[in-house]
Coordinates of C-alpha atoms in Angstrom, one line a residue:
M1 CA 0.0 0.0 0.0
N2 CA 2.8 2.3 0.8
Y3 CA 4.2 1.7 -2.7
L4 CA 0.9 2.5 -4.2
K5 CA 0.6 5.8 -2.3
L6 CA 4.1 6.7 -3.3
C7 CA 3.4 6.0 -6.9
I8 CA 0.2 8.1 -6.9
C9 CA 2.1 11.0 -5.3
I10 CA 4.9 10.8 -7.8
L11 CA 2.3 10.6 -10.6
L12 CA 0.5 13.7 -9.3
C13 CA 3.7 15.7 -8.9
T14 CA 4.9 14.7 -12.4
A15 CA 1.5 15.7 -13.9
S16 CA 1.5 19.1 -12.2
L17 CA 5.1 19.7 -13.3
V18 CA 4.3 18.8 -16.9
H19 CA 1.3 21.1 -16.9
A20 CA 3.4 23.9 -15.4
D21 CA 6.0 23.3 -18.1
E22 CA 3.4 23.5 -20.9
S23 CA 2.2 26.8 -19.5
T24 CA 5.7 28.2 -19.3
F25 CA 6.4 27.0 -22.8
D26 CA 3.2 28.7 -24.1
K27 CA 4.2 32.0 -22.4
A28 CA 7.7 31.8 -23.9
K29 CA 6.3 31.0 -27.3
N30 CA 3.9 34.0 -27.1
G31 CA 6.7 36.2 -25.9
A32 CA 8.8 35.2 -28.9
V33 CA 6.0 35.8 -31.3
E34 CA 5.4 39.3 -29.9
L35 CA 9.1 40.0 -30.1
W36 CA 9.2 38.9 -33.7
D37 CA 6.2 41.1 -34.6
K38 CA 7.8 44.1 -32.9
T39 CA 11.1 43.4 -34.7
K40 CA 9.4 43.2 -38.1
E41 CA 7.5 46.4 -37.4
T42 CA 10.6 48.3 -36.3
T43 CA 12.6 47.0 -39.3
S44 CA 9.8 48.2 -41.6
N45 CA 9.8 51.6 -40.0
V46 CA 13.6 51.9 -40.3
I47 CA 13.5 51.0 -43.9
E48 CA 10.7 53.5 -44.6
S49 CA 12.5 56.2 -42.8
T50 CA 15.8 55.4 -44.6
S51 CA 13.9 55.5 -48.0
E52 CA 12.4 58.9 -47.2
A53 CA 15.8 60.3 -46.1
A54 CA 17.4 59.0 -49.3
T55 CA 14.8 60.6 -51.4
V56 CA 15.3 64.0 -49.6
M57 CA 19.0 63.7 -50.0
G58 CA 18.7 62.8 -53.7
N59 CA 16.5 65.8 -54.3
K60 CA 19.0 68.1 -52.5
A61 CA 21.9 66.7 -54.5
S62 CA 19.9 67.2 -57.7
Q63 CA 19.3 70.8 -56.9
L64 CA 22.9 71.4 -56.0
S65 CA 24.2 69.8 -59.2
E66 CA 21.7 71.9 -61.1
R67 CA 23.1 75.1 -59.5
A68 CA 26.7 74.0 -60.0
S69 CA 26.0 73.3 -63.7
K70 CA 24.6 76.7 -64.2
N71 CA 27.5 78.3 -62.4
V72 CA 30.0 76.3 -64.5
K73 CA 28.3 77.5 -67.7
E74 CA 28.4 81.1 -66.5
T75 CA 32.0 80.8 -65.4
G76 CA 33.1 79.1 -68.6
S77 CA 31.5 81.8 -70.7
T78 CA 33.2 84.5 -68.6
V79 CA 36.6 82.7 -68.9
W80 CA 36.1 82.4 -72.7
E81 CA 35.4 86.1 -73.0
K82 CA 38.5 87.0 -70.9
M83 CA 40.7 84.6 -72.9
K84 CA 39.5 86.3 -76.1
D85 CA 40.4 89.7 -74.7
I86 CA 43.8 88.4 -73.5
G87 CA 44.4 86.9 -77.0
S88 CA 43.5 90.2 -78.7
A89 CA 45.8 92.1 -76.2
T90 CA 48.6 89.7 -76.9
A91 CA 48.3 90.1 -80.6
D92 CA 48.2 93.9 -80.3
G93 CA 51.3 93.7 -78.0
A94 CA 53.1 91.5 -80.6
R95 CA 52.3 94.0 -83.4
K96 CA 53.5 96.9 -81.4
G97 CA 56.7 95.0 -80.4
A98 CA 57.4 94.1 -84.1
S99 CA 56.8 97.7 -85.1
K100 CA 59.2 98.9 -82.4
I101 CA 61.9 96.3 -83.4
R102 CA 61.6 97.5 -87.1
S103 CA 61.9 101.1 -86.1
L104 CA 65.0 100.3 -83.9
A105 CA 66.6 98.2 -86.5
G106 CA 66.1 100.8 -89.1
E107 CA 64.0 98.7 -91.4
E108 CA 61.0 100.6 -92.6
K109 CA 58.4 99.4 -95.1
N110 CA 60.6 100.0 -98.1
N111 CA 63.2 97.4 -96.9
C112 CA 60.8 94.6 -95.9
S113 CA 59.6 91.6 -97.7
E114 CA 55.9 90.4 -97.4
D115 CA 56.6 87.1 -95.5
S116 CA 59.0 88.6 -92.9
A117 CA 57.8 88.5 -89.3
L118 CA 59.2 92.0 -88.6
C119 CA 57.3 93.5 -91.5
Y120 CA 53.8 92.5 -90.3
Q121 CA 51.2 94.6 -92.0
N122 CA 48.1 95.4 -90.0
K123 CA 45.7 93.3 -92.0
E124 CA 42.4 92.8 -90.2

């Protein structure tokens, strides 16, 4: 009889422990599911925020490149005009220098040949 009572007590204790373990397992499972749902939601929010920030940055970069392109065109045009002015001034300086060399060398128009660099005629 004592063995029977002992077996019944062991069986009852084991049944209550198994039931308690199932309850703990269910709680842990539900906690893991909730954690997974929160993780998915947070990840989705982060991706959405990142996408919005990338769009804003892309728009700003586009605007900056547009302004830079306009500035480059204006600067290039200004530099081209200045280079033309410098070229004209250089040509004028060369003509004046050649004329000065001719006058110092004593060579005037009557002593020059057409293809001589010192006898440049102002042909424009």
